[in-house]
Tab-separated table of C-alpha atoms (C1' of nucleotides) in Angstrom:
chain	number	residue	atom	x	y	z
A	1	MET	CA	38.838	56.228	-18.727
A	2	ASN	CA	36.947	52.501	-18.948
A	3	GLN	CA	34.389	50.385	-20.719
A	4	HIS	CA	32.699	48.026	-18.727
A	5	ALA	CA	32.265	44.749	-19.043
A	6	SER	CA	29.191	42.442	-17.840
A	7	HIS	CA	29.272	39.213	-16.399
A	8	LYS	CA	25.674	37.312	-15.836
A	9	PRO	CA	23.794	37.201	-12.715
A	10	ASP	CA	22.069	34.750	-11.115
A	11	TYR	CA	18.909	36.616	-9.948
A	12	GLU	CA	16.896	33.404	-9.416
A	13	LYS	CA	19.544	32.278	-6.282
A	14	GLU	CA	19.424	35.832	-5.088
A	15	LEU	CA	15.482	35.631	-4.863
A	16	ARG	CA	15.722	32.646	-3.334
A	17	ARG	CA	17.897	33.634	-1.053
A	18	ALA	CA	15.727	36.865	0.141
A	19	GLY	CA	13.470	34.108	0.505
A	20	VAL	CA	11.197	35.307	-1.960
A	21	ARG	CA	8.725	32.604	-4.090
A	22	ILE	CA	10.067	31.492	-7.748
A	23	THR	CA	7.146	31.830	-9.855
A	24	ARG	CA	6.313	31.308	-13.692
A	25	PRO	CA	5.827	35.425	-14.218
A	26	ARG	CA	9.161	36.196	-12.014
A	27	ARG	CA	11.085	32.967	-14.117
A	28	VAL	CA	10.484	34.861	-17.390
A	29	ILE	CA	11.233	38.593	-16.675
A	30	LEU	CA	14.679	37.035	-14.779
A	31	GLY	CA	15.280	35.233	-18.126
A	32	ILE	CA	14.891	38.189	-20.223
A	33	LEU	CA	16.807	40.667	-17.449
A	34	THR	CA	19.650	37.669	-17.813
A	35	GLU	CA	19.764	37.384	-21.516
A	36	THR	CA	19.559	41.564	-22.059
A	37	ASP	CA	22.655	43.689	-22.101
A	38	ASP	CA	20.770	47.211	-22.506
A	39	HIS	CA	19.042	49.190	-20.700
A	40	PRO	CA	15.488	48.343	-21.093
A	41	ASP	CA	12.443	50.031	-19.629
A	42	ALA	CA	9.580	48.650	-17.994
A	43	MET	CA	7.450	48.802	-20.924
A	44	GLU	CA	10.422	46.645	-22.981
A	45	ILE	CA	10.804	43.804	-20.207
A	46	PHE	CA	7.037	43.785	-20.192
A	47	GLN	CA	6.570	43.081	-23.718
A	48	ARG	CA	9.952	40.882	-24.213
A	49	ALA	CA	7.906	38.708	-21.319
A	50	SER	CA	4.110	38.988	-23.183
A	51	ALA	CA	6.164	37.352	-26.094
A	52	VAL	CA	7.077	34.303	-23.636
A	53	ASP	CA	3.854	34.019	-21.444
A	54	SER	CA	1.201	36.850	-22.517
A	55	SER	CA	-0.937	36.419	-18.934
A	56	ILE	CA	2.020	37.935	-17.090
A	57	SER	CA	1.459	41.515	-16.661
A	58	LEU	CA	2.663	45.144	-16.528
A	59	SER	CA	2.560	44.757	-12.797
A	60	THR	CA	4.383	41.874	-11.859
A	61	VAL	CA	7.050	43.643	-14.439
A	62	TYR	CA	7.281	46.672	-11.886
A	63	ARG	CA	6.731	44.932	-8.688
A	64	THR	CA	9.583	42.002	-10.064
A	65	MET	CA	11.786	44.845	-10.909
A	66	LYS	CA	11.489	47.095	-7.517
A	67	LEU	CA	12.012	43.498	-5.769
A	68	LEU	CA	15.156	43.156	-7.541
A	69	GLU	CA	16.100	47.031	-6.962
A	70	GLU	CA	15.508	46.628	-3.241
A	71	LEU	CA	18.139	43.478	-3.171
A	72	GLY	CA	20.450	45.541	-5.049
A	73	ALA	CA	20.326	43.109	-7.941
A	74	ILE	CA	19.679	46.221	-10.581
A	75	HIS	CA	19.919	49.657	-10.847
A	76	ARG	CA	17.202	51.656	-11.817
A	77	HIS	CA	17.940	54.977	-13.778
A	78	ALA	CA	16.357	58.370	-14.709
A	79	PHE	CA	17.413	58.709	-17.787
A	80	GLU	CA	15.675	61.807	-19.737
A	81	GLY	CA	12.459	61.011	-21.403
A	82	GLY	CA	9.946	59.641	-19.002
A	83	ARG	CA	10.624	55.843	-18.581
A	84	ALA	CA	13.044	54.649	-16.343
A	85	ARG	CA	15.376	52.081	-17.145
A	86	PHE	CA	17.205	48.853	-15.362
A	87	GLU	CA	20.296	47.543	-15.614
A	88	GLN	CA	22.304	44.520	-13.853
A	89	ALA	CA	23.953	45.838	-10.866
A	90	ASP	CA	27.499	44.189	-11.155
A	91	GLY	CA	29.293	45.623	-8.893
A	92	ASP	CA	31.106	48.413	-10.376
A	93	HIS	CA	30.511	51.792	-10.421
A	94	HIS	CA	30.489	53.633	-14.004
A	95	ASP	CA	28.212	56.577	-15.491
A	96	HIS	CA	26.180	56.856	-18.916
A	97	LEU	CA	26.902	57.993	-22.183
A	98	ILE	CA	22.837	57.875	-23.864
A	99	ASP	CA	22.805	58.288	-27.468
A	100	ILE	CA	20.035	60.785	-27.917
A	101	ASP	CA	19.147	59.861	-31.700
A	102	THR	CA	18.658	55.925	-30.725
A	103	GLY	CA	18.611	55.658	-26.933
A	104	ASP	CA	21.687	53.499	-26.466
A	105	VAL	CA	23.386	53.330	-23.521
A	106	ILE	CA	27.307	53.561	-23.208
A	107	GLU	CA	28.930	52.841	-19.977
A	108	PHE	CA	32.164	54.618	-18.616
A	109	HIS	CA	34.057	55.488	-15.597
A	110	SER	CA	36.709	57.791	-14.993
A	111	ASP	CA	38.372	57.923	-11.440
A	112	ARG	CA	39.816	61.437	-12.115
A	113	ILE	CA	36.038	62.727	-12.615
A	114	GLU	CA	34.948	60.724	-9.560
A	115	ALA	CA	38.226	62.411	-7.696
A	116	LEU	CA	37.348	65.803	-8.666
A	117	GLN	CA	33.849	65.560	-7.723
A	118	GLU	CA	35.248	64.447	-4.550
A	119	GLU	CA	37.077	67.649	-4.208
A	120	ILE	CA	34.206	69.562	-5.285
A	121	ALA	CA	32.198	68.291	-2.584
A	122	ARG	CA	34.616	68.597	0.365
A	123	ALA	CA	35.315	72.428	-0.853
A	124	LEU	CA	31.473	72.906	-0.053
A	125	GLY	CA	31.647	71.283	3.104
A	126	TYR	CA	29.718	67.932	1.745
A	127	ASP	CA	30.241	64.137	1.633
A	128	ILE	CA	28.546	62.964	-1.791
A	129	VAL	CA	26.019	60.244	-1.202
A	130	HIS	CA	25.765	59.586	-4.612
A	131	HIS	CA	25.802	60.809	-7.786
A	132	ARG	CA	24.400	61.176	-11.443
A	133	LEU	CA	26.579	62.003	-14.206
A	134	GLU	CA	24.955	61.692	-18.083
A	135	LEU	CA	26.102	62.245	-20.904
A	136	TYR	CA	24.107	62.986	-24.199
A	137	GLY	CA	25.310	63.020	-27.289
A	138	ARG	CA	25.365	61.939	-30.913
A	139	LYS	CA	27.673	59.898	-32.827
A	140	ARG	CA	30.536	61.405	-34.430
A	141	ARG	CA	30.441	61.783	-38.144
A	142	LYS	CA	32.984	60.130	-40.034
A	143	SER	CA	34.862	63.498	-41.616
B	1	MET	CA	35.669	74.996	-9.659
B	2	ASN	CA	33.874	77.971	-8.217
B	3	GLN	CA	30.485	78.601	-7.198
B	4	HIS	CA	27.884	81.148	-9.167
B	5	ALA	CA	26.971	84.682	-8.066
B	6	SER	CA	23.171	85.452	-10.039
B	7	HIS	CA	21.855	88.830	-11.452
B	8	LYS	CA	18.184	89.883	-11.959
B	9	PRO	CA	16.916	88.820	-15.334
B	10	ASP	CA	14.288	91.084	-16.644
B	11	TYR	CA	11.497	88.477	-17.843
B	12	GLU	CA	8.865	90.770	-18.448
B	13	LYS	CA	11.160	91.973	-21.369
B	14	GLU	CA	12.129	89.095	-22.154
B	15	LEU	CA	8.294	88.254	-22.809
B	16	ARG	CA	7.604	91.297	-24.432
B	17	ARG	CA	9.912	91.232	-26.814
B	18	ALA	CA	8.906	87.553	-27.958
B	19	GLY	CA	5.397	88.898	-28.295
B	20	VAL	CA	3.369	87.689	-25.295
B	21	ARG	CA	1.187	89.536	-23.440
B	22	ILE	CA	1.853	90.801	-20.156
B	23	THR	CA	-0.816	89.544	-18.199
B	24	ARG	CA	-1.537	89.553	-14.324
B	25	PRO	CA	-1.149	86.283	-13.182
B	26	ARG	CA	2.052	86.134	-15.574
B	27	ARG	CA	3.222	89.397	-14.005
B	28	VAL	CA	3.122	87.828	-10.217
B	29	ILE	CA	4.758	84.984	-11.192
B	30	LEU	CA	7.571	86.696	-12.973
B	31	GLY	CA	7.897	88.811	-9.916
B	32	ILE	CA	8.024	85.632	-7.516
B	33	LEU	CA	11.206	84.178	-10.299
B	34	THR	CA	12.817	87.538	-10.173
B	35	GLU	CA	13.229	87.357	-6.457
B	36	THR	CA	14.266	83.998	-5.942
B	37	ASP	CA	17.579	82.749	-5.714
B	38	ASP	CA	16.553	79.263	-5.296
B	39	HIS	CA	15.233	76.232	-7.394
B	40	PRO	CA	11.172	76.458	-6.490
B	41	ASP	CA	9.118	74.075	-8.469
B	42	ALA	CA	5.836	74.325	-10.005
B	43	MET	CA	3.907	73.745	-6.746
B	44	GLU	CA	5.869	76.491	-4.829
B	45	ILE	CA	5.817	78.919	-7.598
B	46	PHE	CA	2.144	78.703	-7.604
B	47	GLN	CA	2.129	78.743	-3.293
B	48	ARG	CA	3.662	82.153	-3.357
B	49	ALA	CA	1.574	83.266	-6.407
B	50	SER	CA	-1.135	82.411	-4.631
B	51	ALA	CA	-0.586	84.578	-1.581
B	52	VAL	CA	-0.439	87.686	-4.125
B	53	ASP	CA	-3.451	87.050	-6.258
B	54	SER	CA	-5.047	83.649	-4.804
B	55	SER	CA	-7.074	83.477	-8.468
B	56	ILE	CA	-3.885	82.512	-10.107
B	57	SER	CA	-4.200	78.676	-11.491
B	58	LEU	CA	-1.422	75.832	-11.232
B	59	SER	CA	-1.834	75.648	-14.673
B	60	THR	CA	-0.992	79.512	-15.606
B	61	VAL	CA	2.258	78.618	-13.659
B	62	TYR	CA	3.203	75.579	-15.519
B	63	ARG	CA	2.416	76.948	-18.720
B	64	THR	CA	4.382	80.032	-17.970
B	65	MET	CA	7.543	77.913	-16.995
B	66	LYS	CA	7.137	76.506	-20.560
B	67	LEU	CA	7.118	79.680	-22.092
B	68	LEU	CA	10.393	80.704	-20.163
B	69	GLU	CA	11.549	77.861	-20.678
B	70	GLU	CA	11.044	78.217	-24.599
B	71	LEU	CA	12.310	81.576	-24.746
B	72	GLY	CA	15.480	80.259	-22.980
B	73	ALA	CA	15.163	82.304	-19.892
B	74	ILE	CA	14.728	79.772	-17.747
B	75	HIS	CA	15.944	76.023	-16.888
B	76	ARG	CA	14.205	73.117	-15.434
B	77	HIS	CA	16.126	70.512	-13.886
B	78	ALA	CA	14.572	66.661	-12.979
B	79	PHE	CA	16.508	66.664	-10.122
B	80	GLU	CA	15.718	63.509	-7.961
B	81	GLY	CA	12.283	63.031	-6.311
B	82	GLY	CA	9.032	63.827	-8.017
B	83	ARG	CA	9.165	67.717	-9.489
B	84	ALA	CA	10.844	69.703	-12.037
B	85	ARG	CA	12.571	72.253	-10.150
B	86	PHE	CA	13.356	75.656	-12.010
B	87	GLU	CA	16.273	78.369	-12.508
B	88	GLN	CA	16.795	81.626	-13.874
B	89	ALA	CA	19.052	81.140	-17.080
B	90	ASP	CA	22.343	83.493	-16.950
B	91	GLY	CA	24.230	82.088	-19.364
B	92	ASP	CA	26.796	80.868	-17.345
B	93	HIS	CA	26.857	76.646	-17.004
B	94	HIS	CA	26.929	75.263	-13.747
B	95	ASP	CA	25.703	71.563	-12.246
B	96	HIS	CA	24.324	71.239	-8.935
B	97	LEU	CA	25.451	69.664	-5.430
B	98	ILE	CA	21.805	68.603	-3.878
B	99	ASP	CA	21.366	68.509	-0.144
B	100	ILE	CA	19.552	65.206	-0.085
B	101	ASP	CA	18.012	66.470	3.510
B	102	THR	CA	16.917	69.904	2.807
B	103	GLY	CA	16.814	69.819	-0.855
B	104	ASP	CA	18.967	73.225	-1.167
B	105	VAL	CA	20.900	73.434	-3.937
B	106	ILE	CA	24.335	74.782	-4.622
B	107	GLU	CA	25.608	75.572	-8.082
B	108	PHE	CA	29.048	74.919	-8.917
B	109	HIS	CA	31.402	74.553	-12.045
B	110	SER	CA	34.624	72.883	-12.995
B	111	ASP	CA	36.654	73.223	-16.258
B	112	ARG	CA	38.588	69.936	-15.354
B	113	ILE	CA	35.250	67.810	-15.012
B	114	GLU	CA	33.632	69.563	-18.752
B	115	ALA	CA	36.912	68.953	-20.047
B	116	LEU	CA	37.231	64.725	-18.931
B	117	GLN	CA	33.309	65.084	-20.439
B	118	GLU	CA	34.499	66.138	-23.075
B	119	GLU	CA	37.688	63.736	-23.685
B	120	ILE	CA	35.560	60.558	-22.631
B	121	ALA	CA	32.616	61.642	-25.430
B	122	ARG	CA	35.438	61.868	-27.607
B	123	ALA	CA	37.039	58.932	-26.896
B	124	LEU	CA	33.573	56.774	-27.246
B	125	GLY	CA	33.275	58.420	-30.853
B	126	TYR	CA	30.377	60.833	-29.625
B	127	ASP	CA	29.684	64.693	-29.413
B	128	ILE	CA	28.039	66.024	-26.661
B	129	VAL	CA	24.841	67.676	-26.442
B	130	HIS	CA	24.141	68.443	-23.179
B	131	HIS	CA	25.235	66.752	-19.571
B	132	ARG	CA	23.729	66.095	-16.536
B	133	LEU	CA	26.099	66.295	-13.234
B	134	GLU	CA	24.571	65.950	-9.700
B	135	LEU	CA	26.059	65.536	-6.863
B	136	TYR	CA	23.732	64.640	-3.655
B	137	GLY	CA	25.005	64.628	-0.428
B	138	ARG	CA	25.265	65.955	2.963
B	139	LYS	CA	26.669	68.651	5.105
B	140	ARG	CA	29.858	67.432	6.828
B	141	ARG	CA	29.252	67.032	10.768
B	142	LYS	CA	31.913	69.264	12.304
B	143	SER	CA	34.105	66.819	13.791
C	1	DA	C1'	-12.637	106.389	-23.939
C	2	DA	C1'	-15.285	102.814	-26.191
C	3	DT	C1'	-14.778	98.602	-29.283
C	4	DG	C1'	-13.109	94.095	-31.873
C	5	DC	C1'	-10.837	90.384	-31.381
C	6	DA	C1'	-6.998	86.828	-30.841
C	7	DA	C1'	-3.980	85.478	-26.571
C	8	DT	C1'	-4.868	83.918	-22.540
C	9	DT	C1'	-7.208	82.001	-18.216
C	10	DG	C1'	-9.280	78.750	-15.088
C	11	DC	C1'	-11.411	74.791	-14.481
C	12	DA	C1'	-12.115	70.054	-15.196
C	13	DA	C1'	-10.408	65.548	-17.285
C	14	DA	C1'	-6.582	64.219	-20.148
C	15	DT	C1'	-2.169	61.980	-20.227
C	16	DC	C1'	1.917	58.995	-18.994
C	17	DG	C1'	4.920	56.252	-15.695
C	18	DT	C1'	4.058	53.567	-11.896
C	19	DT	C1'	1.847	51.591	-7.615
C	20	DT	C1'	-1.638	49.959	-5.141
C	21	DG	C1'	-6.245	47.136	-3.423
C	22	DC	C1'	-8.406	43.296	-3.557
C	23	DA	C1'	-10.285	38.957	-4.889
C	24	DA	C1'	-8.491	35.186	-6.962
C	25	DT	C1'	-4.469	31.599	-7.792
C	26	DA	C1'	-0.761	29.345	-7.158
C	27	DA	C1'	4.160	28.176	-4.248
C	28	DA	C1'	5.937	25.427	-0.967
C	29	DA	C1'	5.334	23.658	3.425
C	30	DA	C1'	3.228	20.326	6.159
D	1	DT	C1'	-2.732	16.193	-0.905
D	2	DT	C1'	-4.151	20.053	2.116
D	3	DT	C1'	-2.886	24.381	3.830
D	4	DT	C1'	-1.093	28.548	4.693
D	5	DT	C1'	0.557	32.599	2.683
D	6	DA	C1'	3.268	35.079	-1.070
D	7	DT	C1'	2.329	36.454	-5.784
D	8	DT	C1'	-0.981	37.214	-9.135
D	9	DG	C1'	-3.773	40.229	-12.848
D	10	DC	C1'	-7.009	43.379	-12.952
D	11	DA	C1'	-9.169	47.795	-12.287
D	12	DA	C1'	-8.489	51.544	-10.076
D	13	DA	C1'	-5.700	55.672	-7.702
D	14	DC	C1'	-1.185	57.799	-8.154
D	15	DG	C1'	1.507	62.412	-8.516
D	16	DA	C1'	3.154	65.397	-11.736
D	17	DT	C1'	2.228	67.456	-15.642
D	18	DT	C1'	-0.645	68.751	-20.330
D	19	DT	C1'	-4.693	69.966	-22.439
D	20	DG	C1'	-9.528	71.046	-24.061
D	21	DC	C1'	-12.519	74.155	-23.995
D	22	DA	C1'	-15.657	78.277	-23.138
D	23	DA	C1'	-14.826	82.696	-20.604
D	24	DT	C1'	-11.960	86.435	-19.708
D	25	DT	C1'	-8.476	90.270	-20.848
D	26	DG	C1'	-4.537	92.493	-23.029
D	27	DC	C1'	-4.272	95.434	-26.175
D	28	DA	C1'	-4.138	97.358	-30.793
D	29	DT	C1'	-7.617	99.971	-32.908
D	30	DT	C1'	-10.592	103.036	-33.613
DNA sequence: AATGCAATTGCAAATCGTTTGCAATAAAAA
DNA sequence: TTTTTATTGCAAACGATTTGCAATTGCATT
């Protein structure tokens, strides 16, 4: 099991490569995504974007996130509790531990769990297309 | 890893013990839940209930499911794709493999995965409150 | 069996997160 | 700079679920 270290992607380059226009709202949103390491939801991104340019709409945030998701630049997660949350897609697969008190997300990866999942699916006659492993926990109190 | 075998619960007794009234709509819904082994969503339950008594409303289905959930008699799962799905809560914990083509749900349990999850959480300084492990797969083609 | 009253119902409207139609605006190609 | 077309903000629509409310119904009591 090991935690994961992130590196900054160049979203603007990715979008340009996809042939979409680099507009002012998009530039602001991409900037926010680039400088964040957590897992914000659309509303959080919208608020941070509004602080930079108050004319940006929530719709544009959603549209931009959908665009980035389709390009494979970000991942959308439906953790418990309403809103979807986003994170940059930096190649390496990982699962999530969500702090139920703060909402913080810790990424982790376990080859052993992945292998067991494969084993189980095979035994049931299935090929795994994707999976979802989320641990919801609380920080252990110092004893 | 082993699959799970279900046994019929007496929902009506559980409700009565909780001091709620056994109404006609509730009796119909409980009957449907008792005789099903799959993981229906509220709309499916509503449709099956409507076939028995067309005056039953979707609201009542939702209210009854919430009631049973609060009593711990059923579990609610937010698998991918819109609606929540329900299953009887028969003590033993299990995870789910969802057939992405049919929506079928196969239950499984792995002590080894559970142990690894605990290990990971501990290493990160957390206690697991609950977790979600869902495998989304496709039936392996006979080769 | 008739009564009384709180629990339960069906309905419509509200909610929440997200998406969409549309006319106005702005990128970027010419 | 003009033109073309993508993108925007807005408001309205959306789908799943919940809720307020007046009407109904279980059921404990006579």
